[in-house]
Coordinates of C-alpha atoms and ligand atoms in Angstrom, one line a residue:
M8 CA 274.2 140.9 -105.1
R9 CA 272.7 140.1 -101.7
T10 CA 269.1 141.7 -102.8
L11 CA 269.4 139.5 -105.9
L12 CA 270.3 136.3 -103.7
R13 CA 267.7 136.7 -101.4
P14 CA 264.6 136.0 -103.2
I15 CA 266.5 132.9 -104.6
V16 CA 267.3 131.7 -101.2
A17 CA 263.6 132.4 -100.1
V18 CA 262.2 130.1 -103.3
L19 CA 264.6 127.5 -102.3
L20 CA 263.8 127.3 -98.6
A21 CA 260.2 127.3 -99.5
A22 CA 260.6 124.5 -102.0
M23 CA 262.6 122.4 -99.3
T24 CA 259.6 122.7 -96.9
L25 CA 257.1 121.5 -99.7
I26 CA 259.6 118.6 -101.2
A27 CA 261.5 117.5 -98.2
P28 CA 264.3 115.4 -99.3
P29 CA 264.4 111.7 -98.0
W30 CA 267.3 112.2 -95.4
V31 CA 264.7 114.8 -93.6
A32 CA 261.5 112.8 -93.9
A33 CA 258.7 114.4 -92.1
A34 CA 257.9 112.4 -88.9
A35 CA 254.1 110.7 -89.4
P36 CA 252.0 112.3 -87.4
D37 CA 251.2 111.0 -83.9
V38 CA 247.8 109.2 -83.9
T39 CA 248.4 107.3 -80.5
G40 CA 245.6 107.5 -78.0
T41 CA 241.7 106.7 -78.0
W42 CA 239.6 107.8 -80.6
V43 CA 235.6 107.7 -80.3
A44 CA 233.2 108.3 -83.4
R45 CA 229.4 107.4 -83.3
M46 CA 227.0 106.4 -86.0
N47 CA 223.3 106.1 -86.5
S48 CA 222.1 102.9 -87.8
P49 CA 219.1 100.6 -87.9
L50 CA 220.6 98.8 -84.7
G51 CA 220.3 102.1 -82.8
E52 CA 223.5 104.3 -82.3
I53 CA 226.7 102.4 -82.8
E54 CA 229.9 103.5 -80.9
F55 CA 233.3 102.8 -82.8
V56 CA 236.2 103.1 -80.2
F57 CA 239.6 103.3 -82.0
R58 CA 242.8 102.6 -79.7
L59 CA 245.6 103.3 -82.0
N60 CA 249.3 103.5 -81.6
S61 CA 251.6 104.9 -84.2
D62 CA 255.3 105.9 -84.6
A63 CA 257.3 108.2 -86.7
N64 CA 257.8 105.8 -89.4
G65 CA 254.1 105.9 -90.0
H66 CA 253.3 102.3 -88.6
L67 CA 249.9 102.1 -87.0
G68 CA 248.5 99.7 -84.8
G69 CA 246.0 99.1 -82.1
S70 CA 242.7 98.1 -81.9
V71 CA 238.8 98.8 -83.5
N72 CA 236.0 98.0 -80.8
S73 CA 232.1 98.3 -81.5
L74 CA 229.1 96.6 -81.2
F75 CA 230.5 94.1 -83.7
G76 CA 233.2 93.1 -81.3
D77 CA 237.0 94.0 -80.9
A78 CA 239.3 93.4 -83.9
P79 CA 242.9 93.9 -83.8
I80 CA 244.4 96.6 -86.4
L81 CA 246.2 94.9 -89.3
E82 CA 248.6 96.1 -91.7
G83 CA 248.1 99.8 -90.5
R84 CA 249.8 102.6 -92.1
I85 CA 250.2 106.5 -92.1
N86 CA 251.0 108.1 -95.3
G87 CA 251.1 112.0 -95.0
D88 CA 247.7 112.3 -93.7
D89 CA 245.9 109.4 -95.1
I90 CA 245.6 106.3 -92.8
E91 CA 244.9 102.7 -94.1
F92 CA 244.5 99.5 -92.0
S93 CA 243.0 96.2 -92.1
I94 CA 240.8 94.1 -89.7
D95 CA 239.6 90.8 -89.7
M96 CA 235.6 91.2 -89.1
D97 CA 234.2 88.4 -87.3
L98 CA 230.5 87.8 -88.6
F99 CA 228.8 84.6 -86.6
G100 CA 232.3 82.7 -86.9
N101 CA 232.6 83.8 -90.7
I102 CA 236.1 85.9 -90.8
Q103 CA 236.0 89.0 -93.4
R104 CA 239.2 90.7 -94.3
R105 CA 238.7 94.2 -94.7
T106 CA 240.4 97.2 -95.7
I107 CA 239.8 100.6 -94.2
K108 CA 240.8 104.1 -95.2
G109 CA 241.0 107.5 -93.7
R110 CA 242.5 110.9 -93.1
I111 CA 243.9 112.8 -90.5
A112 CA 242.2 116.2 -90.6
G113 CA 243.3 118.5 -88.0
D114 CA 242.3 116.9 -84.6
E115 CA 239.8 114.6 -86.4
L116 CA 240.3 111.1 -87.7
Q117 CA 237.7 111.0 -91.1
I118 CA 237.5 107.2 -91.5
E119 CA 235.0 105.4 -93.9
S120 CA 232.6 103.2 -92.5
A121 CA 232.1 101.1 -95.1
G122 CA 234.8 98.6 -94.0
L123 CA 233.7 98.6 -90.3
L124 CA 230.0 97.4 -90.9
P125 CA 229.3 93.9 -91.3
T126 CA 228.1 92.3 -94.7
P127 CA 225.8 89.8 -94.0
P128 CA 226.0 86.3 -96.0
P129 CA 223.3 86.0 -98.4
G130 CA 220.2 84.7 -96.6
M131 CA 220.7 86.6 -93.6
A132 CA 217.8 88.9 -92.6
I133 CA 220.1 91.7 -90.9
P134 CA 220.6 95.4 -91.6
G135 CA 222.8 95.1 -94.4
G136 CA 221.6 91.9 -95.6
P137 CA 218.8 91.2 -98.7
G138 CA 215.6 92.0 -98.5
P139 CA 213.0 94.8 -99.5
G140 CA 214.4 97.2 -96.9
G141 CA 212.3 99.8 -95.2
P142 CA 210.3 99.6 -92.3
G143 CA 207.0 98.2 -91.7
P144 CA 205.6 94.8 -91.2
G145 CA 206.9 92.0 -93.6
A146 CA 209.7 94.1 -94.7
G147 CA 213.4 93.1 -94.6
P148 CA 215.9 95.3 -92.3
P149 CA 216.6 98.6 -93.6
P150 CA 220.3 98.6 -94.9
F151 CA 223.5 100.2 -93.1
V152 CA 224.0 103.0 -94.8
P153 CA 228.0 103.6 -95.1
G154 CA 229.6 106.9 -94.9
T155 CA 232.5 108.9 -93.2
L156 CA 232.5 108.7 -89.7
T157 CA 234.3 111.3 -87.6
A158 CA 236.5 110.1 -84.8
R159 CA 237.8 112.7 -82.0
R160 CA 240.1 112.0 -79.4
G161 CA 237.9 110.8 -76.3
T162 CA 236.7 108.4 -73.8
P163 CA 234.2 105.8 -74.9
T164 CA 230.9 105.8 -73.2
P165 CA 231.4 103.8 -70.0
S166 CA 230.4 100.6 -71.8
Y167 CA 233.1 98.8 -69.7
R168 CA 234.3 97.0 -73.1
A169 CA 238.1 95.6 -72.6
G170 CA 241.1 96.9 -74.5
P171 CA 242.6 95.1 -77.4
V172 CA 244.1 91.6 -77.5
D173 CA 247.4 90.4 -79.2
Y174 CA 246.0 87.2 -80.5
E175 CA 249.1 86.0 -81.3
A176 CA 250.7 86.3 -77.9
L177 CA 247.7 84.7 -76.2
P178 CA 248.9 81.5 -74.0
K179 CA 247.7 78.3 -75.7
V180 CA 244.3 77.2 -74.1
E181 CA 244.6 73.3 -73.8
L182 CA 241.7 71.6 -75.3
P183 CA 240.4 68.2 -73.3
A184 CA 240.0 64.9 -75.2
L185 CA 236.6 64.5 -76.5
K186 CA 234.2 62.2 -74.3
A187 CA 230.6 62.4 -73.6
L188 CA 229.3 64.3 -70.4
P189 CA 226.5 62.8 -68.4
S190 CA 223.0 64.7 -68.7
N191 CA 222.7 67.3 -66.0
K192 CA 219.1 66.5 -66.1
L193 CA 217.9 70.2 -66.3
A194 CA 215.7 71.6 -69.1
R195 CA 213.3 68.7 -69.3
T196 CA 211.1 70.9 -71.2
P197 CA 212.3 73.8 -73.3
P198 CA 213.9 76.6 -71.0
M199 CA 211.6 79.7 -70.5
G200 CA 212.5 83.1 -69.2
W201 CA 213.7 86.3 -70.2
N202 CA 216.8 88.2 -71.6
S203 CA 218.5 91.4 -71.9
W204 CA 219.7 91.3 -75.3
N205 CA 217.0 91.8 -78.0
K206 CA 215.6 95.1 -76.4
F207 CA 218.7 96.7 -74.1
R208 CA 221.9 95.3 -76.1
T209 CA 224.7 96.0 -73.7
H210 CA 223.1 99.0 -71.7
I211 CA 222.0 96.6 -69.1
D212 CA 222.1 97.0 -65.2
D213 CA 221.3 95.6 -61.6
K214 CA 218.4 98.0 -61.4
T215 CA 216.7 96.9 -64.9
V216 CA 217.2 93.3 -64.1
R217 CA 215.4 93.7 -60.6
G218 CA 213.0 95.4 -62.2
I219 CA 212.3 92.6 -65.0
A220 CA 212.2 90.2 -61.9
D221 CA 209.6 92.2 -60.2
A222 CA 207.7 92.6 -63.4
L223 CA 207.9 88.7 -64.3
V224 CA 206.1 88.0 -61.0
E225 CA 203.5 90.9 -61.0
S226 CA 202.6 90.0 -64.8
G227 CA 202.1 86.5 -64.5
L228 CA 204.9 85.6 -66.6
R229 CA 206.6 83.4 -63.8
D230 CA 203.7 81.4 -62.9
A231 CA 203.3 80.8 -66.6
G232 CA 206.8 79.3 -66.7
Y233 CA 208.8 82.1 -67.5
L234 CA 211.8 81.3 -64.9
Y235 CA 215.1 82.4 -66.0
V236 CA 216.1 85.9 -65.9
N237 CA 219.3 85.9 -68.2
I238 CA 221.8 88.7 -68.2
D239 CA 223.2 88.8 -71.7
D240 CA 226.6 90.7 -72.8
G241 CA 227.4 93.7 -71.2
W242 CA 227.8 92.8 -67.2
Q243 CA 231.6 92.5 -67.2
G244 CA 234.4 94.5 -66.0
T245 CA 237.8 93.6 -65.7
R246 CA 239.8 90.6 -64.0
D247 CA 241.3 91.3 -60.7
G248 CA 244.7 90.0 -59.6
N249 CA 243.8 86.7 -59.2
G250 CA 242.2 86.7 -62.8
V251 CA 238.5 86.5 -61.2
L252 CA 236.3 88.5 -63.4
Q253 CA 234.5 91.3 -62.0
P254 CA 231.3 92.8 -63.1
N255 CA 231.2 96.5 -64.3
P256 CA 230.1 99.2 -62.2
N257 CA 226.7 98.5 -63.6
F258 CA 226.4 95.5 -61.3
P259 CA 227.8 96.4 -58.0
D260 CA 226.9 93.1 -56.3
M261 CA 226.1 90.1 -58.4
K262 CA 225.5 87.6 -55.3
A263 CA 223.0 90.0 -54.0
L264 CA 221.2 90.5 -57.4
A265 CA 221.1 86.4 -57.7
D266 CA 220.0 86.4 -54.1
Y267 CA 217.1 89.0 -54.9
V268 CA 216.0 87.1 -58.1
H269 CA 215.9 83.8 -56.3
S270 CA 213.9 85.2 -53.4
K271 CA 211.1 86.2 -56.3
G272 CA 211.2 82.4 -57.1
L273 CA 213.1 82.9 -60.2
K274 CA 216.7 82.2 -61.4
L275 CA 219.4 84.0 -62.8
G276 CA 221.4 83.4 -66.0
I277 CA 224.7 84.8 -67.4
Y278 CA 226.6 85.0 -70.5
S279 CA 230.2 84.8 -71.5
S280 CA 232.4 83.7 -74.5
P281 CA 235.1 80.9 -75.0
G282 CA 237.1 83.7 -76.8
P283 CA 239.3 86.4 -75.1
R284 CA 236.2 89.1 -76.0
T285 CA 232.5 88.5 -76.3
C286 CA 230.8 89.4 -79.4
G287 CA 230.1 92.9 -78.1
G288 CA 233.8 93.4 -77.1
F289 CA 233.7 92.8 -73.4
E290 CA 236.1 90.3 -71.5
G291 CA 235.5 86.7 -72.4
S292 CA 236.4 83.3 -70.5
Y293 CA 239.5 82.3 -72.6
G294 CA 242.1 80.8 -70.3
H295 CA 239.6 81.2 -67.2
E296 CA 237.0 79.0 -67.6
E297 CA 237.4 77.3 -64.6
T298 CA 237.9 80.4 -62.6
D299 CA 234.8 82.3 -64.3
A300 CA 232.5 78.7 -63.6
R301 CA 233.5 78.8 -59.9
T302 CA 232.8 82.8 -59.9
W303 CA 229.4 82.4 -61.3
A304 CA 228.8 79.1 -59.0
K305 CA 229.5 81.3 -56.2
W306 CA 227.4 84.1 -57.1
G307 CA 224.3 81.8 -57.4
I308 CA 223.9 81.5 -61.4
D309 CA 221.6 79.1 -62.8
Y310 CA 222.1 79.7 -66.7
L311 CA 225.0 80.1 -68.7
K312 CA 224.9 81.3 -72.4
Y313 CA 228.1 80.7 -74.1
D314 CA 228.8 82.6 -77.3
W315 CA 231.6 81.7 -80.1
C316 CA 232.6 85.1 -81.1
S317 CA 236.2 85.9 -80.8
A318 CA 237.3 82.2 -80.3
S319 CA 236.9 82.2 -84.1
R320 CA 240.1 84.0 -84.0
L321 CA 241.8 81.3 -82.4
W322 CA 240.3 77.9 -83.1
K323 CA 238.7 76.2 -86.2
D324 CA 234.8 75.1 -86.3
E325 CA 236.3 71.2 -86.0
D326 CA 237.6 72.8 -82.4
M327 CA 234.0 73.8 -81.3
R328 CA 233.1 70.5 -79.6
A329 CA 236.5 70.6 -77.3
V330 CA 236.1 74.2 -76.7
Y331 CA 232.6 73.8 -75.4
Q332 CA 233.3 71.0 -73.3
R333 CA 236.1 72.6 -71.9
M334 CA 233.5 74.9 -70.1
G335 CA 230.7 72.0 -70.0
E336 CA 233.1 70.3 -67.8
A337 CA 234.4 73.7 -65.8
I338 CA 230.6 74.0 -65.0
R339 CA 230.4 70.3 -63.6
A340 CA 233.6 71.0 -61.5
T341 CA 231.7 73.5 -59.5
G342 CA 228.8 71.2 -58.6
R343 CA 226.4 73.8 -59.7
H344 CA 223.6 73.0 -61.6
M345 CA 223.4 75.3 -65.0
V346 CA 221.4 75.2 -68.0
Y347 CA 224.5 75.2 -70.7
S348 CA 223.4 77.2 -73.8
L349 CA 225.8 77.2 -76.6
C350 CA 225.8 79.7 -78.9
Q351 CA 227.7 79.3 -82.1
Y352 CA 225.3 79.8 -84.8
G353 CA 224.6 76.0 -85.7
R354 CA 227.9 75.8 -87.1
A355 CA 229.9 72.6 -87.0
G356 CA 226.9 70.3 -86.5
V357 CA 226.2 71.1 -82.9
E358 CA 222.9 69.3 -82.6
S359 CA 224.8 65.8 -83.1
W360 CA 227.5 66.6 -80.1
G361 CA 225.6 69.7 -78.2
P362 CA 224.2 67.1 -75.4
L363 CA 227.8 65.4 -75.6
V364 CA 229.3 68.5 -74.0
G365 CA 226.9 69.0 -71.4
G366 CA 224.7 71.5 -73.7
N367 CA 220.9 71.7 -72.9
L368 CA 220.2 73.8 -75.9
W369 CA 222.2 74.9 -79.0
R370 CA 221.7 78.0 -81.3
T371 CA 220.9 76.7 -85.1
T372 CA 221.2 80.1 -86.9
F373 CA 222.5 83.6 -87.1
D374 CA 221.0 86.2 -84.6
I375 CA 217.3 87.2 -84.9
F376 CA 216.0 90.7 -85.5
D377 CA 212.8 91.9 -85.1
N378 CA 211.0 91.4 -88.9
W379 CA 209.3 89.1 -90.3
P380 CA 212.0 87.4 -92.4
S381 CA 214.4 87.2 -90.1
M382 CA 211.8 85.3 -87.7
T383 CA 210.7 82.9 -90.6
R384 CA 214.2 82.1 -91.8
N385 CA 215.1 81.2 -88.1
V386 CA 212.4 79.0 -87.6
S387 CA 212.4 77.2 -91.0
A388 CA 215.9 76.3 -90.3
Q389 CA 214.6 74.0 -87.4
E390 CA 213.1 71.8 -89.5
A391 CA 216.1 69.6 -90.8
L392 CA 217.2 69.4 -86.9
A393 CA 214.0 68.2 -85.4
G394 CA 215.2 64.8 -84.8
S395 CA 218.2 66.1 -82.5
A396 CA 215.6 67.7 -80.0
A397 CA 214.5 65.9 -77.0
P398 CA 214.0 66.5 -73.2
G399 CA 217.1 68.2 -71.7
R400 CA 218.5 69.1 -75.5
W401 CA 216.9 71.5 -77.7
N402 CA 217.5 73.5 -81.0
D403 CA 217.3 77.3 -80.3
P404 CA 216.4 79.5 -83.1
D405 CA 217.0 82.7 -80.6
M406 CA 215.1 84.3 -78.3
L407 CA 211.7 86.1 -78.8
E408 CA 211.1 89.5 -80.2
I409 CA 207.3 89.7 -79.4
G410 CA 206.7 93.1 -77.9
N411 CA 209.5 94.7 -79.6
G412 CA 207.6 96.4 -81.9
G413 CA 209.1 95.5 -85.5
M414 CA 206.5 93.4 -86.3
T415 CA 202.8 93.4 -86.1
T416 CA 200.3 91.7 -83.4
T417 CA 199.5 89.0 -86.0
E418 CA 203.1 88.5 -86.9
Y419 CA 204.3 88.0 -83.2
R420 CA 201.3 85.5 -83.1
T421 CA 202.7 83.4 -85.6
H422 CA 206.4 83.8 -83.8
F423 CA 204.9 82.4 -80.6
S424 CA 203.2 79.9 -82.6
L425 CA 205.9 78.5 -84.4
W426 CA 208.3 78.6 -81.5
A427 CA 205.5 76.5 -79.7
I428 CA 205.6 73.7 -82.2
A429 CA 209.3 73.9 -82.9
A430 CA 209.9 73.0 -78.9
A431 CA 212.0 76.2 -78.9
P432 CA 213.2 77.9 -75.6
L433 CA 210.6 80.5 -75.2
I434 CA 212.9 83.3 -73.8
A435 CA 211.4 86.8 -73.8
G436 CA 213.3 89.7 -75.4
N437 CA 211.1 92.6 -74.5
D438 CA 210.9 95.2 -71.5
V439 CA 208.4 93.0 -69.5
R440 CA 208.1 95.8 -67.2
A441 CA 205.7 97.6 -70.2
L442 CA 203.7 95.2 -71.3
D443 CA 200.9 96.2 -73.6
A444 CA 197.9 94.3 -73.9
D445 CA 198.5 92.1 -77.0
T446 CA 202.2 91.3 -76.2
R447 CA 200.6 90.2 -72.7
D448 CA 197.9 87.9 -74.5
I449 CA 200.6 86.5 -76.6
L450 CA 203.3 85.6 -73.8
L451 CA 200.9 84.3 -71.5
N452 CA 198.7 82.1 -73.7
K453 CA 198.8 79.3 -71.4
E454 CA 197.4 77.1 -73.8
V455 CA 200.4 77.9 -76.7
I456 CA 203.0 77.6 -73.6
A457 CA 201.6 74.1 -73.2
V458 CA 202.4 73.2 -76.5
N459 CA 205.6 74.3 -76.0
Q460 CA 206.2 72.7 -72.7
D461 CA 204.5 69.2 -74.1
R462 CA 206.4 66.5 -71.9
L463 CA 207.1 64.3 -75.0
G464 CA 209.4 66.8 -76.1
K465 CA 208.9 65.9 -79.7
Q466 CA 209.7 68.9 -81.7
G467 CA 207.2 69.7 -84.9
R468 CA 208.2 70.1 -88.3
R469 CA 206.5 71.9 -91.2
V470 CA 205.0 69.1 -93.2
M471 CA 203.2 70.4 -96.2
Q472 CA 203.7 73.9 -98.1
Q473 CA 200.9 74.9 -100.6
G474 CA 201.3 78.3 -102.3
D475 CA 201.9 80.5 -99.4
I476 CA 200.6 78.1 -96.6
D477 CA 203.0 76.4 -94.5
I478 CA 201.3 73.5 -92.1
W479 CA 203.6 72.6 -89.1
L480 CA 202.6 69.5 -87.2
R481 CA 203.8 68.6 -83.8
N482 CA 203.0 65.2 -81.8
L483 CA 201.8 66.0 -78.4
S484 CA 201.7 63.6 -75.6
G485 CA 198.0 62.0 -75.0
R486 CA 197.2 61.0 -78.5
A487 CA 197.1 64.9 -79.3
Y488 CA 198.7 67.2 -82.0
A489 CA 199.3 70.4 -82.3
L490 CA 198.7 72.2 -85.9
A491 CA 199.9 75.2 -87.2
V492 CA 198.5 76.8 -90.4
V493 CA 201.0 79.7 -91.3
N494 CA 200.3 82.1 -93.9
R495 CA 203.5 83.6 -95.6
G496 CA 201.6 85.8 -98.1
N497 CA 200.5 89.2 -98.1
A498 CA 196.8 88.3 -98.4
E499 CA 194.3 86.4 -96.4
V500 CA 194.1 83.0 -97.6
E501 CA 191.1 80.5 -97.3
V502 CA 192.1 76.9 -96.7
N503 CA 190.9 73.6 -96.6
I504 CA 193.0 71.3 -94.7
K505 CA 192.4 67.6 -94.8
W506 CA 193.6 65.3 -92.0
A507 CA 194.1 62.6 -94.7
D508 CA 196.6 64.4 -96.7
L509 CA 198.8 64.8 -93.3
T510 CA 198.0 61.1 -92.5
L511 CA 196.4 62.0 -89.3
P512 CA 193.1 60.1 -88.3
A513 CA 189.5 61.3 -89.1
N514 CA 187.3 62.6 -86.5
L515 CA 189.6 64.8 -84.3
R516 CA 188.5 67.1 -81.8
A517 CA 190.0 70.5 -82.7
R518 CA 190.7 73.6 -80.0
D519 CA 191.5 76.7 -81.7
L520 CA 194.5 78.1 -79.5
W521 CA 194.2 81.7 -80.2
L522 CA 190.4 82.0 -80.0
H523 CA 190.5 79.8 -76.8
R524 CA 187.7 78.1 -78.5
D525 CA 186.5 74.3 -78.8
L526 CA 185.7 73.6 -82.9
G527 CA 184.3 70.3 -81.9
R528 CA 184.8 67.0 -83.7
L529 CA 186.0 67.8 -87.3
A530 CA 185.3 64.6 -89.2
E531 CA 187.5 65.5 -92.7
G532 CA 189.8 68.4 -91.7
Y533 CA 190.1 72.0 -91.0
P534 CA 188.2 74.7 -93.2
G535 CA 189.1 78.3 -92.3
R536 CA 190.5 81.6 -93.5
V537 CA 194.3 82.7 -92.2
P538 CA 195.1 86.4 -92.2
A539 CA 198.3 87.6 -94.2
H540 CA 201.4 86.5 -91.9
G541 CA 198.9 85.2 -89.6
V542 CA 198.4 81.6 -88.0
V543 CA 195.7 79.5 -86.9
L544 CA 196.9 77.1 -84.2
L545 CA 195.1 73.9 -83.4
R546 CA 195.1 71.7 -80.5
L547 CA 193.9 68.2 -82.0
T548 CA 192.8 65.2 -80.1
A549 CA 192.1 61.8 -81.3
G550 CA 189.9 59.2 -79.8
K551 CA 187.2 59.6 -77.3
Ligands
GLA18 C1 225.8 87.5 -80.7 C2 224.8 86.6 -80.1 C3 223.3 87.5 -79.5 C4 224.0 88.5 -78.5 C5 225.4 89.0 -78.8 C6 226.0 89.6 -77.5 O1 225.3 88.4 -81.5 O2 224.1 86.1 -81.0 O3 222.4 86.6 -78.8 O4 224.3 87.4 -77.2 O5 226.0 88.3 -79.3 O6 226.6 90.1 -78.1

């Protein structure tokens, strides 16, 4: 009997371990802790940090943090070895709900990356967006390739990104009643300088910023007008017991850095967000606006870029004006002059209220990327806004990519010419410590800079399109004009521009600002050739 029962009991026991009855349900695996995964992408290596908490019932919470910001985990579940959760991905103020699936495999989490990567809206030339794809001049950016990420328990690379935010539990920030702040009298011409983001992303530190300041002086860029040295996202650490935001260890002493930059005859800029997190997932200014403005004033900051980002988890577009006014007032209250750069990607008709919140410039588009479709798209979006620009108030199609390697020298000349015509801020975005001859010639072309900095402060417009040729025209002081003939096509084009077609007077004196050559008096127009993706930039003068 015993010998007969033994195999039956053994089978029953084995079955019970396979099909556990509900009253002895196996506890869900505990994934609480920090998990890190890395992925190669067209934007370089991206690190994803999953800060997870789970319980025996299979609830999963926490956050996902990456170059695309910090997103709380929503509706997270663990079912056996399967995990599933949602996030609200914030892409330039567009919130996209994503579902992400993964699996627990031993001491790894296998996570499908598709839901973690941004899907840009149509017309946005960023990786993952539409476009021909592939590297090379004129091509669109290569797309992200989704796959399976392997996350392991570990410590994130010290980027000093902040931890998760409980958005529901945040104390409410009171928004001010709308009013018009008087002008701060800064930025009478479009601001010029340098910013860390386009080249260094969040890998930025004190030593690099000092090196950039030195290079701006040595290269002659400072003397050509590039004054502001702007630290973008990635300088922030945590708040101390009094709520004062400290820089992270990459910036041991901000006051000393500001003193150094000032000693070089330059000015220092900084970056934050009205939300609790910046776009890169660092500590933002939400609820600490006055304290942060005071901290920056104490350090000697001269320029603030204030980037919407996680604010879209708390406010609507119609709140933007009040949100930006809140910081505008906080800056004023410090008594220190700071150029105020709004960055909310042109939403909510910012060009109409930007100056009223104390803004000196406002982004009008999504981020620029170092490729021709992105650059041309950003500047084309300026046309409709031309009437809003004036001394002290500028449309900002984003920072320069010149020298970063994604476009040809010809394309970079077009980039610089168009930013000059569009009275756009000239904020270099490359490593100016290592300038090659072409980049130097472009960024230091004083005749083109003079167009950009013309004291009338009138933004130019695209006045004509013919086939692949676009003609941009800007009114300059002293009865002069800047005229850019841009070839959007892939082959050289012969042009014969007639002054009369552009309602310009006859007999204009012309100077070619790239050849640095006077062309004499041109009675009826300009005949010439424009290379593929190239530009002819002329300064035209009427009268004697
Ligand atoms: C946004 C801005 C960029 C840059 C990054 C920093 O994407 O548009 O210019 O400041 O955030 O995270």
